[in-house]
XYZ file of C-alpha atoms in Angstrom:
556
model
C 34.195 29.923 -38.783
C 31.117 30.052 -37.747
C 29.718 33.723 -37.784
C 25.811 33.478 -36.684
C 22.383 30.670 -36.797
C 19.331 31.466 -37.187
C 16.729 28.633 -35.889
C 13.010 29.137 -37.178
C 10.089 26.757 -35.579
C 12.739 24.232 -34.754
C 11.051 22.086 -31.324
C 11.009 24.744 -28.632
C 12.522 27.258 -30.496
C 10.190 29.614 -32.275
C 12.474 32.174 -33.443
C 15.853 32.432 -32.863
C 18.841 34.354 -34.094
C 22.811 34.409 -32.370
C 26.165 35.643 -33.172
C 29.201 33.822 -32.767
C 32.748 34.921 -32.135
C 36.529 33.944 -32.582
C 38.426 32.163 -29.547
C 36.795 30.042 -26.907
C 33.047 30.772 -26.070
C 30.948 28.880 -23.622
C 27.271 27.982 -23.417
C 25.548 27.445 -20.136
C 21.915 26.603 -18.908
C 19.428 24.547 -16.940
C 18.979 20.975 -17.882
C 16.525 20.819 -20.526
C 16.395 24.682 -21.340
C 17.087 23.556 -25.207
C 21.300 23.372 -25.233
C 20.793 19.387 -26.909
C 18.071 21.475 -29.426
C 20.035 23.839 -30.677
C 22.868 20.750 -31.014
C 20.046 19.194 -33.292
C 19.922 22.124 -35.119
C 23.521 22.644 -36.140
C 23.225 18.673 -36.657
C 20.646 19.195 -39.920
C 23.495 21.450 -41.395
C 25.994 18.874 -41.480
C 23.740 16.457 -43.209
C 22.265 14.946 -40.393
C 18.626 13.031 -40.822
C 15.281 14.911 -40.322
C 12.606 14.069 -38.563
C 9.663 16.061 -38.807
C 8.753 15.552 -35.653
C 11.096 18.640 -34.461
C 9.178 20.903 -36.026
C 7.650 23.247 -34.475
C 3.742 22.136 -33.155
C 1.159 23.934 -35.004
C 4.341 25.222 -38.059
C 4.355 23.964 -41.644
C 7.664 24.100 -41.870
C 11.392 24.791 -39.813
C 14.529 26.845 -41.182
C 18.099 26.671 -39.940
C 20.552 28.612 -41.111
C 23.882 29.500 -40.446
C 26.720 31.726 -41.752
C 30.424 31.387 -41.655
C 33.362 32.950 -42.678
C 35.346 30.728 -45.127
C 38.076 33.479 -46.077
C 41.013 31.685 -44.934
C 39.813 27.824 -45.731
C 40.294 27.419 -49.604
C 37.334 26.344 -50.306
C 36.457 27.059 -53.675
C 38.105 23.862 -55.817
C 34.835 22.504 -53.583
C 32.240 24.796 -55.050
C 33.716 24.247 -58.458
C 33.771 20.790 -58.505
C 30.413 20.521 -56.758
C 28.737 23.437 -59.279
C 27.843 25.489 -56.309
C 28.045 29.822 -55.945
C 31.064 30.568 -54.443
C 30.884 33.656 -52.597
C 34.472 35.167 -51.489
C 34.740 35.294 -48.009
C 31.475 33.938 -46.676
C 29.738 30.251 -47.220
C 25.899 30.204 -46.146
C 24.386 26.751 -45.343
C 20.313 26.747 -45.200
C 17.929 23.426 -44.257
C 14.222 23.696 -44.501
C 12.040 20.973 -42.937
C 8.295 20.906 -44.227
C 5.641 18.996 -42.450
C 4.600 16.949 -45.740
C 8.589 15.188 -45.072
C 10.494 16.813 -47.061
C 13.751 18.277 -46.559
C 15.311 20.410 -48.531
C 19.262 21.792 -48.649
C 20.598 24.798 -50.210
C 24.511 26.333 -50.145
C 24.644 29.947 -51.026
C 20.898 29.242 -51.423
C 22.188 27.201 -54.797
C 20.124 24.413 -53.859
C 22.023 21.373 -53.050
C 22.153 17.855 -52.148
C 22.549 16.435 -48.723
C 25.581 14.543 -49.298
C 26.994 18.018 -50.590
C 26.265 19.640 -47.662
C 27.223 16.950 -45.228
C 31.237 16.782 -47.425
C 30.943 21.029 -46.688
C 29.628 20.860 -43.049
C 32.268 18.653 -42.320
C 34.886 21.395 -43.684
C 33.459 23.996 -41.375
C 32.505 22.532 -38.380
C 32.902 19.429 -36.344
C 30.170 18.825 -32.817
C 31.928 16.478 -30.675
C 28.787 15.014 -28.418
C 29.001 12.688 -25.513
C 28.574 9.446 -27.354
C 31.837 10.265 -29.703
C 33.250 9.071 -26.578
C 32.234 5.618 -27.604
C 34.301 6.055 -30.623
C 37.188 5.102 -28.639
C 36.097 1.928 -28.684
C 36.806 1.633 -32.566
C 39.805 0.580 -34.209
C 38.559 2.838 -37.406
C 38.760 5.592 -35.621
C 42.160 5.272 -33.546
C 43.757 4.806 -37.106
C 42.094 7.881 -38.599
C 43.473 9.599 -35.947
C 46.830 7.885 -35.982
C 47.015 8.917 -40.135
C 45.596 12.663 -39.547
C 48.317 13.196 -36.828
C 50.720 11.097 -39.784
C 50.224 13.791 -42.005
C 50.534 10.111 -44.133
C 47.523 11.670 -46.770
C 50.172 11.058 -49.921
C 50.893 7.845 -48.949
C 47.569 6.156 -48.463
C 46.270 8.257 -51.537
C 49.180 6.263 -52.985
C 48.274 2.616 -51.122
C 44.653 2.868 -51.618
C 44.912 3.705 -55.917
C 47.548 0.344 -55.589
C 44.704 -1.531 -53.467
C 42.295 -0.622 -55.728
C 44.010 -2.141 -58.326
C 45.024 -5.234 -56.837
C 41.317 -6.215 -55.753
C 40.310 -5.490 -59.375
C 42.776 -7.291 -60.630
C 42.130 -10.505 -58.078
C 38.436 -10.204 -58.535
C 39.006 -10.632 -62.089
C 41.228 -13.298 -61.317
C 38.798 -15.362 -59.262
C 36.143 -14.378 -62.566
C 38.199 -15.942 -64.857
C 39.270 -19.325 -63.511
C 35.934 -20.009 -62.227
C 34.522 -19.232 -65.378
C 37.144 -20.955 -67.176
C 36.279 -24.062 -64.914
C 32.490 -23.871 -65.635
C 33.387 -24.031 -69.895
C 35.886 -26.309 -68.976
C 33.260 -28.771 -67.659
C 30.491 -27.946 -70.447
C 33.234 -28.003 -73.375
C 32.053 -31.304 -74.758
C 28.030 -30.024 -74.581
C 29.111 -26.645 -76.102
C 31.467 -27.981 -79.178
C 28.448 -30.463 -79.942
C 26.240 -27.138 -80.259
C 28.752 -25.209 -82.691
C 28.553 -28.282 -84.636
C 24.966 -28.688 -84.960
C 24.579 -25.486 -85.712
C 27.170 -25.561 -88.585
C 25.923 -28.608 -90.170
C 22.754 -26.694 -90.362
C 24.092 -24.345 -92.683
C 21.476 -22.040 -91.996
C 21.083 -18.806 -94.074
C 19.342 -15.767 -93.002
C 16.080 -14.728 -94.220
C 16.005 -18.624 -95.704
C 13.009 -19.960 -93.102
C 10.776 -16.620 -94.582
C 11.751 -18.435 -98.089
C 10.645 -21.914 -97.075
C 7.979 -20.906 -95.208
C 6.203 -18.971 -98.419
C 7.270 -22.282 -101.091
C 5.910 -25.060 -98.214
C 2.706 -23.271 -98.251
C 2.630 -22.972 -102.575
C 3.448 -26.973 -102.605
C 0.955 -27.816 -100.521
C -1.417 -25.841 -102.183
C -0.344 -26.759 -106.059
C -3.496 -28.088 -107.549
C -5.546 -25.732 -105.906
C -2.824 -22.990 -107.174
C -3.177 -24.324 -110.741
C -6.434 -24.966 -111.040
C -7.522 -21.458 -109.988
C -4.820 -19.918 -112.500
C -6.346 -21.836 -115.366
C -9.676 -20.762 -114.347
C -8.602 -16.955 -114.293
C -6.235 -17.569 -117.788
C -9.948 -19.113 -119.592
C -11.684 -16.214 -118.150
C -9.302 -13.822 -120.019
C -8.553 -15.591 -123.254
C -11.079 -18.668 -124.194
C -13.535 -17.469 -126.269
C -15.312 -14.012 -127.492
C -16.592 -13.491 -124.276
C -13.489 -13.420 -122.759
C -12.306 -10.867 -121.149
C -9.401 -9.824 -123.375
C -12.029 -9.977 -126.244
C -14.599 -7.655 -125.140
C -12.179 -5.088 -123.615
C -10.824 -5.175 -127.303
C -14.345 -5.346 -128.789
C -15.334 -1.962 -126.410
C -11.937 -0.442 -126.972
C -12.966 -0.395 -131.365
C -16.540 0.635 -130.261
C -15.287 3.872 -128.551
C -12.979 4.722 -131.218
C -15.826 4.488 -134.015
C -17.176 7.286 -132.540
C -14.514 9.593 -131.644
C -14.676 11.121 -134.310
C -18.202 12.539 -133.706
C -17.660 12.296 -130.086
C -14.403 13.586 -128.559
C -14.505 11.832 -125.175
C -14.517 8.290 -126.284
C -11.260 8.894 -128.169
C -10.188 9.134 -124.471
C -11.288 6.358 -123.091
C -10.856 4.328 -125.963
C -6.862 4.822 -124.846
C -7.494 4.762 -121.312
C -9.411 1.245 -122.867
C -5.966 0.464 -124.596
C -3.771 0.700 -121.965
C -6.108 -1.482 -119.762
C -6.427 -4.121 -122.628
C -2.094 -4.251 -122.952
C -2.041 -4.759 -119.370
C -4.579 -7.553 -119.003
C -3.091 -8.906 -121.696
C 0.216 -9.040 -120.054
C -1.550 -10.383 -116.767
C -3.096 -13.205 -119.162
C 0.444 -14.953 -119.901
C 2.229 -14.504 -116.379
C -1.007 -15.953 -115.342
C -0.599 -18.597 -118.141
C 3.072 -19.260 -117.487
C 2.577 -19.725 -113.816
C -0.176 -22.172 -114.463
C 2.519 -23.951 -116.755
C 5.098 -23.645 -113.707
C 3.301 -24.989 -110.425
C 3.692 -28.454 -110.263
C 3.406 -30.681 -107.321
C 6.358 -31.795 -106.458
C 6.347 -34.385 -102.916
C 9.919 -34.839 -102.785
C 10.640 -31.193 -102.994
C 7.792 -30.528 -100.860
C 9.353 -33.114 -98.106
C 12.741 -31.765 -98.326
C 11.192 -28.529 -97.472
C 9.297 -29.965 -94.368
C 12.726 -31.053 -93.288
C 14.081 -28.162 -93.852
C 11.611 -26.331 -91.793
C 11.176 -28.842 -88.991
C 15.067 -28.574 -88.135
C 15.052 -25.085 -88.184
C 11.906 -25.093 -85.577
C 13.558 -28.194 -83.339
C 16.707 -25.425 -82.827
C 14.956 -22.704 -82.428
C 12.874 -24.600 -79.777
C 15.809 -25.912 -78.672
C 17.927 -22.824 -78.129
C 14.717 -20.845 -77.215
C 14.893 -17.726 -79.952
C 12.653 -17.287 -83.170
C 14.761 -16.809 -85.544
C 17.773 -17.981 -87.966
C 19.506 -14.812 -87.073
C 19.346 -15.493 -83.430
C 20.529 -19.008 -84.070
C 23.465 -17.430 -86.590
C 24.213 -15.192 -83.379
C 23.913 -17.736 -80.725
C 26.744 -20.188 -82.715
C 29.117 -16.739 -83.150
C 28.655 -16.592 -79.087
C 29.276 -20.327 -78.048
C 32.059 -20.040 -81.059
C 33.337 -17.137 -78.866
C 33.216 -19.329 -75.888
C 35.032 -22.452 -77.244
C 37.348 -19.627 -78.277
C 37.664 -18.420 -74.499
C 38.346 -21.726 -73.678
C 41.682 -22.409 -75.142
C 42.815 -19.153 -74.973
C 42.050 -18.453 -70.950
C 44.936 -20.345 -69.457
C 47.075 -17.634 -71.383
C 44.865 -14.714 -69.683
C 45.414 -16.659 -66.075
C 48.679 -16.809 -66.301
C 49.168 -13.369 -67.112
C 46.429 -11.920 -64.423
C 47.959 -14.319 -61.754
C 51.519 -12.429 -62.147
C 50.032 -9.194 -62.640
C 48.147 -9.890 -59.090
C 51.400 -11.296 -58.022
C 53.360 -7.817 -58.538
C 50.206 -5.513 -57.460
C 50.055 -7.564 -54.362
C 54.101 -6.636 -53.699
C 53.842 -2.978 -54.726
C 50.861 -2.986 -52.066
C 53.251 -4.368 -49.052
C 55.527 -2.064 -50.323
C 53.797 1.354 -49.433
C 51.909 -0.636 -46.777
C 55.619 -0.647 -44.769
C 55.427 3.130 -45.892
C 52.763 4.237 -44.289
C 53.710 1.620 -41.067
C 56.567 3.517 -41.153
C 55.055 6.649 -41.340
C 52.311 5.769 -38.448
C 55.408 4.308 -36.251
C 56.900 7.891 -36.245
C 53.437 9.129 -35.581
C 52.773 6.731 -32.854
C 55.683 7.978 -30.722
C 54.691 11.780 -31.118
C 51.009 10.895 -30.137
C 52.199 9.352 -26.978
C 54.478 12.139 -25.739
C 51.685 14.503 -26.581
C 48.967 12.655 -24.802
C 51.350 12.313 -22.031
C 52.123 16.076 -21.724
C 47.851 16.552 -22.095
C 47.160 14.334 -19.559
C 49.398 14.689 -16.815
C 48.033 18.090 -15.990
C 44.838 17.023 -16.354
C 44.923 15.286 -13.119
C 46.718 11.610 -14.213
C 50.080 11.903 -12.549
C 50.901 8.332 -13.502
C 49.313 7.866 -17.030
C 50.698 5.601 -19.474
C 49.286 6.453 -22.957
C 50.700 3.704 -26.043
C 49.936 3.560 -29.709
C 50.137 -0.229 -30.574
C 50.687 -1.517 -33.978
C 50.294 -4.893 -34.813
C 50.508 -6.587 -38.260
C 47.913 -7.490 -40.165
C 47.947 -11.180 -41.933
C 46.502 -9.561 -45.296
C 46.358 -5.938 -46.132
C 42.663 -3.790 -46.486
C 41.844 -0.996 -47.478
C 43.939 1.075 -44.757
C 46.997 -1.038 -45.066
C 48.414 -3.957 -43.098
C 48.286 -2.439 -39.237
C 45.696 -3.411 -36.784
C 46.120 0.150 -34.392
C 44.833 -0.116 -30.256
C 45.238 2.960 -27.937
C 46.661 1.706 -24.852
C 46.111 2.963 -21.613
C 46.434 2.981 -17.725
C 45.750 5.752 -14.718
C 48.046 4.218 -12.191
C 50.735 3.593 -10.885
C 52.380 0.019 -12.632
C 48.798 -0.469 -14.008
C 48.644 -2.967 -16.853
C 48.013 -1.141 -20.234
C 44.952 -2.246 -21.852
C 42.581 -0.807 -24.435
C 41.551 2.729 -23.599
C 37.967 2.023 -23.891
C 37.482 -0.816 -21.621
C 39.447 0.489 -18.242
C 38.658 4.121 -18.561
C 36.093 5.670 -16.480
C 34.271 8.181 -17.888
C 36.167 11.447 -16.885
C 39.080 9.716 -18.183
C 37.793 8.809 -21.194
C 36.698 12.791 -21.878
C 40.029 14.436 -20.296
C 41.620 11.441 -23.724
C 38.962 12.530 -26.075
C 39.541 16.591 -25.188
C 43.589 15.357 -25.319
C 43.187 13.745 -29.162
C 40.663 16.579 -29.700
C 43.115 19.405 -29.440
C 46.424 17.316 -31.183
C 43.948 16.596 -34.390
C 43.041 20.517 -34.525
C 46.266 21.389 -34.137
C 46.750 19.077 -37.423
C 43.669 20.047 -39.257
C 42.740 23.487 -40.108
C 38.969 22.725 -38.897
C 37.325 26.495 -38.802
C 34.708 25.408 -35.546
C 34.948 22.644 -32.907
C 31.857 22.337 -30.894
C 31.761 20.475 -27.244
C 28.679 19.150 -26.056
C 29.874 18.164 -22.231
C 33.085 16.902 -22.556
C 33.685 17.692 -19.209
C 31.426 15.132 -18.231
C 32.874 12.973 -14.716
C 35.409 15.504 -14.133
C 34.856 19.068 -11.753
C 37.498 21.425 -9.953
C 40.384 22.297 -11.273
C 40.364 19.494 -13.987
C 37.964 21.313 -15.217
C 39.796 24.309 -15.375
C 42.406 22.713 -17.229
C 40.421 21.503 -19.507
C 38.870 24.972 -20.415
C 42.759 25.825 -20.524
C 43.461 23.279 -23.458
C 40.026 24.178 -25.140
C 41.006 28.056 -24.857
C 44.176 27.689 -26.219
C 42.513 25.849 -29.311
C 40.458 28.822 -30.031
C 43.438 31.150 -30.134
C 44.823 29.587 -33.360
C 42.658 31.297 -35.877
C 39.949 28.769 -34.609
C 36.767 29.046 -32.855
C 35.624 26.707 -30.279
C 32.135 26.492 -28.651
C 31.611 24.211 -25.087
C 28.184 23.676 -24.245
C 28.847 23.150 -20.671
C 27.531 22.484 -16.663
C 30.572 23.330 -14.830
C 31.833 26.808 -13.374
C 35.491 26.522 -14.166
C 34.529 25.820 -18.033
C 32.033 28.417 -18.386
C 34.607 31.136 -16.531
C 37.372 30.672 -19.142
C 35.198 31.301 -22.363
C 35.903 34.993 -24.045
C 31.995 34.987 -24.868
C 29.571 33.211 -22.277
C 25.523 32.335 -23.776
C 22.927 31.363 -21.739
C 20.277 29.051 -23.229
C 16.788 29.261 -21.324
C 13.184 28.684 -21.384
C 10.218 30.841 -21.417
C 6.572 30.361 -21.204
C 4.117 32.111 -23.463
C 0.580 32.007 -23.568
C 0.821 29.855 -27.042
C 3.637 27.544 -25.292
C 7.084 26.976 -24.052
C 10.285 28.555 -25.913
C 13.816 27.999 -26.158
C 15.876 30.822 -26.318
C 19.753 31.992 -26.551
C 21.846 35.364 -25.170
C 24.961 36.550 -24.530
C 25.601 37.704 -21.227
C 27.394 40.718 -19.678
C 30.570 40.731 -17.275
C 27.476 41.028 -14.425
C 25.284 38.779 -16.082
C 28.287 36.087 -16.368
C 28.461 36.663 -12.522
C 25.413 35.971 -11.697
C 25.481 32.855 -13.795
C 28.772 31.389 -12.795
C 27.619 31.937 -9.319
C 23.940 29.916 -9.643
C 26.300 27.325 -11.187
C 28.279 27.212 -7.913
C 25.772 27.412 -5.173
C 22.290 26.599 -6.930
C 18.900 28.589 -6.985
C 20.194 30.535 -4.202
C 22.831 33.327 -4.812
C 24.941 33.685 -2.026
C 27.408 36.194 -1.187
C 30.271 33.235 -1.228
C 29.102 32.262 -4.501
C 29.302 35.880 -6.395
C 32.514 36.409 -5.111
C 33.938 32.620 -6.127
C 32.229 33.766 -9.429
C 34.160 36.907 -9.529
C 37.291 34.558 -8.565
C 37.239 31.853 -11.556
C 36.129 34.942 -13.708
C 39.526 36.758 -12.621
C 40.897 33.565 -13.301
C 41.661 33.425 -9.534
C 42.763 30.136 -7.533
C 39.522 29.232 -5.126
């Protein structure tokens, strides 16, 4: 539970630092002394959005920071999981706002991401404001209550992994035949493509091949007259070149024998002359060779000119993206025939999925049913003493026509204050006390059902005063005595006299600006409050002592 906050250049507040206590504590103030602020605060540790805005004028940057006591929660398969320090015994949550925008998160200052600290915050503490009251008015959130107070967690754990698997399955389903429709229709188109391509008979690395002897055919006399030209040059007379490498090659080895470095390159001569000579008849048989041949030459064109009208065709630029592209539409021609066999089988396996998903659908009907019956006893046993003699409260269940993702039950809260009054939603015929005194009601049966470590209540007592109210600080006191802590931000006396710890949020002016600040108060102090709530600016004697009364927990 929540142990202490510290609030640093956060709007008003400049510096501020608070413990917290076990059981039922209260916090009172003046309208707009900074109650909703420190609400903001605790807001940014439970993943709420920053705006940079509430920091502080004239700061670079705002720090909350709380600590709580997470001894008795089991917490740490969430640490582990989410590679976070687990301390034993205490969990500290930390949000910095800078001015350049950025926010940054940190758990056990590991820092951490927002959605980690939101799934945490949500562990440790839960801030019921006055527009949760609206959430009455959604059918998402009367069956979230409905399955907490179900205790049905194994069951829709159970649905949902079945649901899953049944909208995979139909999605895959609906994939197939429309796909299988689409090839169905372009069958013709893409059997005429497989064959072109196979009558091809393309080979990789062949258009390289054709490319290189197009451009020698159409080049042949040029080809053969140069390689004559270069084979004369070598071998036609003495002034070839094979002659006078031979002719310097005997020079050089006349002298070596007077002259040791021309034996040297005499061989160095040698080994040239063996070489051109070797040159001289690959020259001389390729001259021999290249012929021009038109009929090979057109045959090559061909060649070439089919392989570029299907490459332009399929869009690639190459024989091995045309040899791939007939594998694929081979592969589709094979889908073809063979996805009436895959329908059939998906459309029973959907077929089954879809029964095993009514099945533990009636489970968990059956399961919310029970439920149902409990919540209305319970909200009848809240609400009577809390001033609605005649109150009807009804869980109604109705079928759905297809199941979602919470089963096959369409779930309305049902209510009516009076007398033979027609039940209708909750959220459209109650006023607004009524609608708190239902949320406080729900409130307290979900704690009971959830081991939440804080419950905060921002002025749930709104539209109801007197000894409604006192009730209501009843139910929220007796919350806070089951190893739970609950905080009421509140503006009534008969709240604020039943807390264990009473804080007083007020304002002060500085010479630099306005603060917000926070303090527990004294059994005087708590008088003296209590009483300003009761008779205004002006403390009268009446008032202290009706202070002293709802303190003493004495009828007025």
């Amino acid at each position: 539970m929540l142990q202490s906050i510290h609030i640093q250049n956060y709007a008003l507040i400049e510096s501020l630092d608070i413990d917290f206590h076990p059981g039922f504590s209260v916090i009172t103030g003046e309208t707009g002394a900074g109650k909703s602020i420190i609400l903001g605060a605790i807001g940014l540790l439970v993943g709420q959005r920053a705006d940079i805005k509430a920091i502080k004028t004239g700061a670079t940057k705002c720090i909350v920071e709380a600590r709580f006591d997470v001894s008795s929660y089991r917490l740490e398969d969430f640490f582990q999981e989410n590679d976070l320090e687990y301390e034993e015994g205490e969990c500290i949550l930390r949000r910095e706002l800078l001015s350049s925008g950025k926010s940054r998160a940190f758990i056990n200052d590991t820092p951490a991401s927002l959605a980690q600290m939101k799934m945490l915050g949500e562990k440790l503490i839960d801030v019921h404001s006055q527009h949760q009251n609206l959430l009455l008015n959604k059918e998402d959130f009367q069956l979230s209550v409905l399955d907490i107070l179900a205790h049905d967690e194994e069951q829709m754990s159970a649905y949902q992994s079945l649901f899953n698997d049944y909208k995979r399955t139909s999605r895959e389903l609906t994939n197939l035949i429309e796909q299988a429709e689409k090839n169905r229709q372009d069958e013709d188109y893409i059997r005429f493509q497989v064959n072109q391509l196979e009558e091809a008979r393309l080979q990789s690395g062949e258009q390289e091949e054709l490319e290189q002897e197009a451009d020698t055919l159409s080049h042949a006399e040029e080809i053969k007259s140069s390689l004559y030209k270069a084979d004369l040059i070598m071998t036609s007379d003495e002034q070839a070149l094979l002659s006078m490498a031979k002719d310097c090659m005997h020079t050089l080895q006349g002298i070596s024998r007077v002259y040791a470095p021309a034996q040297e390159w005499a061989n160095r001569l040698e080994s040239c002359y063996i070489e051109l000579k070797d040159l001289s008849h690959e020259v001389a048989n390729a001259a021999e060779e290249v012929e021009f041949n038109p009929a090979r030459l057109d045959f090559v064109n061909e060649r070439l000119n089919l392989i570029y009208s299907l490459q332009q065709k399929h869009h690639v630029s190459s024989v091995d993206e045309l040899l791939a592209l007939a594998e694929e539409l081979r592969a589709k021609l094979d889908a073809i025939t063979s996805s009436d066999d895959r329908i059939q089988e998906l459309t029973k396996q959907k077929e089954e999925l879809y029964n095993k998903v009514k099945e533990q659908a009636t489970r968990l009907t059956d399961m919310r049913s029970v439920a149902a019956r409990d919540i209305e006893k319970q909200m009848q046993a809240y609400l009577v003493p809390l001033g609605m003699p005649n109150v009807r409260f009804a869980v109604e269940l109705t079928p759905r026509k297809e199941p979602d993702a919470n089963g096959m039950d369409n779930v309305t809260f049902l209510f009516s204050a009076n007398k033979n009054g027609v039940l209708q939603n909750v959220a459209s015929i109650a006023s607004g006390g009524e609608i708190a005194r239902v949320m406080l009601s729900l409130k307290a049966m979900i704690a009971g059902a959830v081991k939440l470590p804080t419950i905060i209540f921002d002025e749930i007592d709104t539209g109801v005063s007197g000894s409604i109210a006192e009730k209501m600080a009843l139910i929220m006191h007796e919350m806070g005595e089951a190893d739970r802590q609950v905080i009421s931000i509140t503006h009534l006396p008969q709240i604020a006299a039943r807390g264990s710890h009473h804080y007083k949020v007020y304002k002060e002016d500085t010479e630099t600006g306005t603060n917000s600040h926070i303090r527990p108060l004294d059994n005087e102090e708590r008088i003296h409050e209590i009483a300003h709530m009761l008779s205004g600016a002006t403390l009268t004697e009446a008032a202290l002592n009706n202070a002293k009364a709802l303190l003493n927990n004495e009828t007025l």
